[in-house]
């Protein structure tokens, strides 16, 4: 059974920084793309940042220049460094990864973490 465990959320003042981490565990053969999605109260879940296995990144326009996604393939971990945070960044942040493992029947399947709350105050 593959699991994603997020950490690093919390309360921060506007202009501050947070770093989110997400570690994949279980019987994992390989991981393709990894990403961070977010869902603000009353809104739909949206992609914040994504990184391929080759390190190619893409970002939501509103976080470009402020957020940086990275990954450590040896640790099966993806990070999101968030700087210059704004109140509109307040959301539950979810880790997402396409993982092939012993429980996926040889295919890449999408996995989600449980979410970590980021609150940015004025």
mmCIF file of C-alpha atoms in Angstrom:
data_model
loop_
_atom_site.group_PDB
_atom_site.id
_atom_site.type_symbol
_atom_site.label_atom_id
_atom_site.label_comp_id
_atom_site.label_asym_id
_atom_site.label_seq_id
_atom_site.Cartn_x
_atom_site.Cartn_y
_atom_site.Cartn_z
ATOM 1 C CA UNK A 1 0.000 0.000 0.000
ATOM 2 C CA UNK A 2 1.438 3.332 -1.068
ATOM 3 C CA UNK A 3 0.918 6.363 1.134
ATOM 4 C CA UNK A 4 1.736 10.059 0.852
ATOM 5 C CA UNK A 5 2.405 11.962 4.062
ATOM 6 C CA UNK A 6 2.513 15.764 4.042
ATOM 7 C CA UNK A 7 4.043 18.046 6.642
ATOM 8 C CA UNK A 8 4.991 21.672 7.076
ATOM 9 C CA UNK A 9 1.696 23.512 7.037
ATOM 10 C CA UNK A 10 0.742 26.098 9.617
ATOM 11 C CA UNK A 11 -0.061 29.712 10.333
ATOM 12 C CA UNK A 12 2.154 32.455 8.934
ATOM 13 C CA UNK A 13 1.877 36.201 8.478
ATOM 14 C CA UNK A 14 1.629 37.726 5.046
ATOM 15 C CA UNK A 15 5.076 38.034 3.501
ATOM 16 C CA UNK A 16 6.352 35.011 5.384
ATOM 17 C CA UNK A 17 7.540 31.624 4.192
ATOM 18 C CA UNK A 18 6.665 27.978 4.683
ATOM 19 C CA UNK A 19 8.108 24.770 3.304
ATOM 20 C CA UNK A 20 5.862 21.799 2.669
ATOM 21 C CA UNK A 21 7.173 18.251 2.399
ATOM 22 C CA UNK A 22 5.515 15.111 1.112
ATOM 23 C CA UNK A 23 7.082 11.690 1.439
ATOM 24 C CA UNK A 24 5.832 8.631 -0.410
ATOM 25 C CA UNK A 25 6.143 5.317 1.387
ATOM 26 C CA UNK A 26 5.317 1.679 0.745
ATOM 27 C CA UNK A 27 6.386 -0.749 -1.912
ATOM 28 C CA UNK A 28 7.264 1.747 -4.660
ATOM 29 C CA UNK A 29 8.843 0.845 -7.989
ATOM 30 C CA UNK A 30 8.903 4.304 -9.548
ATOM 31 C CA UNK A 31 7.295 7.736 -9.340
ATOM 32 C CA UNK A 32 6.395 9.828 -12.346
ATOM 33 C CA UNK A 33 5.050 13.357 -11.868
ATOM 34 C CA UNK A 34 4.556 14.825 -8.399
ATOM 35 C CA UNK A 35 2.635 17.937 -7.528
ATOM 36 C CA UNK A 36 0.939 20.169 -5.029
ATOM 37 C CA UNK A 37 -2.723 21.077 -5.324
ATOM 38 C CA UNK A 38 -4.631 23.423 -3.072
ATOM 39 C CA UNK A 39 -8.234 23.968 -2.120
ATOM 40 C CA UNK A 40 -9.404 27.183 -0.519
ATOM 41 C CA UNK A 41 -12.697 27.320 1.414
ATOM 42 C CA UNK A 42 -15.629 27.275 -0.965
ATOM 43 C CA UNK A 43 -13.447 26.799 -4.030
ATOM 44 C CA UNK A 44 -12.425 23.924 -6.236
ATOM 45 C CA UNK A 45 -9.114 22.152 -5.891
ATOM 46 C CA UNK A 46 -6.479 23.631 -8.215
ATOM 47 C CA UNK A 47 -2.942 22.841 -9.245
ATOM 48 C CA UNK A 48 -0.326 25.012 -7.557
ATOM 49 C CA UNK A 49 2.847 23.397 -8.863
ATOM 50 C CA UNK A 50 3.970 20.211 -10.552
ATOM 51 C CA UNK A 51 7.301 18.550 -11.314
ATOM 52 C CA UNK A 52 8.057 15.658 -13.642
ATOM 53 C CA UNK A 53 10.507 12.853 -12.953
ATOM 54 C CA UNK A 54 12.983 14.748 -15.158
ATOM 55 C CA UNK A 55 12.631 17.905 -13.072
ATOM 56 C CA UNK A 56 10.461 19.908 -15.451
ATOM 57 C CA UNK A 57 8.226 22.239 -13.490
ATOM 58 C CA UNK A 58 5.078 24.212 -14.057
ATOM 59 C CA UNK A 59 3.242 26.608 -11.793
ATOM 60 C CA UNK A 60 -0.092 28.321 -11.407
ATOM 61 C CA UNK A 61 0.403 31.874 -12.652
ATOM 62 C CA UNK A 62 -0.391 33.469 -9.296
ATOM 63 C CA UNK A 63 2.425 31.591 -7.512
ATOM 64 C CA UNK A 64 5.151 31.975 -10.127
ATOM 65 C CA UNK A 65 8.212 33.674 -8.688
ATOM 66 C CA UNK A 66 7.069 32.966 -5.117
ATOM 67 C CA UNK A 67 6.752 29.163 -4.935
ATOM 68 C CA UNK A 68 9.403 26.611 -5.848
ATOM 69 C CA UNK A 69 8.716 22.909 -6.239
ATOM 70 C CA UNK A 70 11.529 20.386 -5.994
ATOM 71 C CA UNK A 71 11.950 16.675 -5.406
ATOM 72 C CA UNK A 72 14.436 14.217 -3.986
ATOM 73 C CA UNK A 73 14.027 11.019 -5.960
ATOM 74 C CA UNK A 74 16.225 9.028 -3.598
ATOM 75 C CA UNK A 75 13.841 9.884 -0.745
ATOM 76 C CA UNK A 76 10.612 9.725 -2.787
ATOM 77 C CA UNK A 77 9.881 13.206 -1.493
ATOM 78 C CA UNK A 78 8.542 16.385 -3.038
ATOM 79 C CA UNK A 79 8.849 19.851 -1.519
ATOM 80 C CA UNK A 80 7.104 23.167 -1.961
ATOM 81 C CA UNK A 81 8.972 26.252 -0.814
ATOM 82 C CA UNK A 82 6.484 29.092 -0.458
ATOM 83 C CA UNK A 83 7.797 32.625 -0.084
ATOM 84 C CA UNK A 84 6.106 36.025 0.024
ATOM 85 C CA UNK A 85 2.899 34.348 1.124
ATOM 86 C CA UNK A 86 -0.379 36.192 0.673
ATOM 87 C CA UNK A 87 -3.736 35.738 2.421
ATOM 88 C CA UNK A 88 -5.123 34.357 -0.855
ATOM 89 C CA UNK A 89 -2.665 31.457 -0.561
ATOM 90 C CA UNK A 90 -4.675 30.210 2.418
ATOM 91 C CA UNK A 91 -5.854 26.689 1.585
ATOM 92 C CA UNK A 92 -5.481 23.020 2.308
ATOM 93 C CA UNK A 93 -2.498 21.837 0.284
ATOM 94 C CA UNK A 94 -2.569 18.302 -1.081
ATOM 95 C CA UNK A 95 0.340 16.272 -2.350
ATOM 96 C CA UNK A 96 -0.234 14.265 -5.520
ATOM 97 C CA UNK A 97 1.944 11.682 -7.230
ATOM 98 C CA UNK A 98 1.740 9.139 -10.028
ATOM 99 C CA UNK A 99 3.218 6.001 -8.525
ATOM 100 C CA UNK A 100 3.891 2.494 -9.772
ATOM 101 C CA UNK A 101 4.263 -0.009 -7.007
ATOM 102 C CA UNK A 102 3.558 -3.514 -5.837
ATOM 103 C CA UNK A 103 -0.124 -2.656 -5.263
ATOM 104 C CA UNK A 104 -0.783 -0.878 -8.583
ATOM 105 C CA UNK A 105 -0.787 -3.842 -10.957
ATOM 106 C CA UNK A 106 2.208 -2.574 -12.877
ATOM 107 C CA UNK A 107 0.528 0.725 -13.766
ATOM 108 C CA UNK A 108 1.070 4.299 -12.664
ATOM 109 C CA UNK A 109 -1.818 5.279 -10.418
ATOM 110 C CA UNK A 110 -2.602 8.681 -8.968
ATOM 111 C CA UNK A 111 -2.189 8.970 -5.202
ATOM 112 C CA UNK A 112 -3.184 11.774 -2.828
ATOM 113 C CA UNK A 113 -2.034 12.846 0.595
ATOM 114 C CA UNK A 114 -4.424 13.776 3.383
ATOM 115 C CA UNK A 115 -3.741 17.498 3.069
ATOM 116 C CA UNK A 116 -2.035 20.103 5.229
ATOM 117 C CA UNK A 117 -3.556 23.460 6.119
ATOM 118 C CA UNK A 118 -1.732 26.671 5.278
ATOM 119 C CA UNK A 119 -3.186 29.836 6.780
ATOM 120 C CA UNK A 120 -1.777 33.251 5.869
ATOM 121 C CA UNK A 121 -2.870 36.125 8.071
ATOM 122 C CA UNK A 122 -2.686 39.845 7.402
#
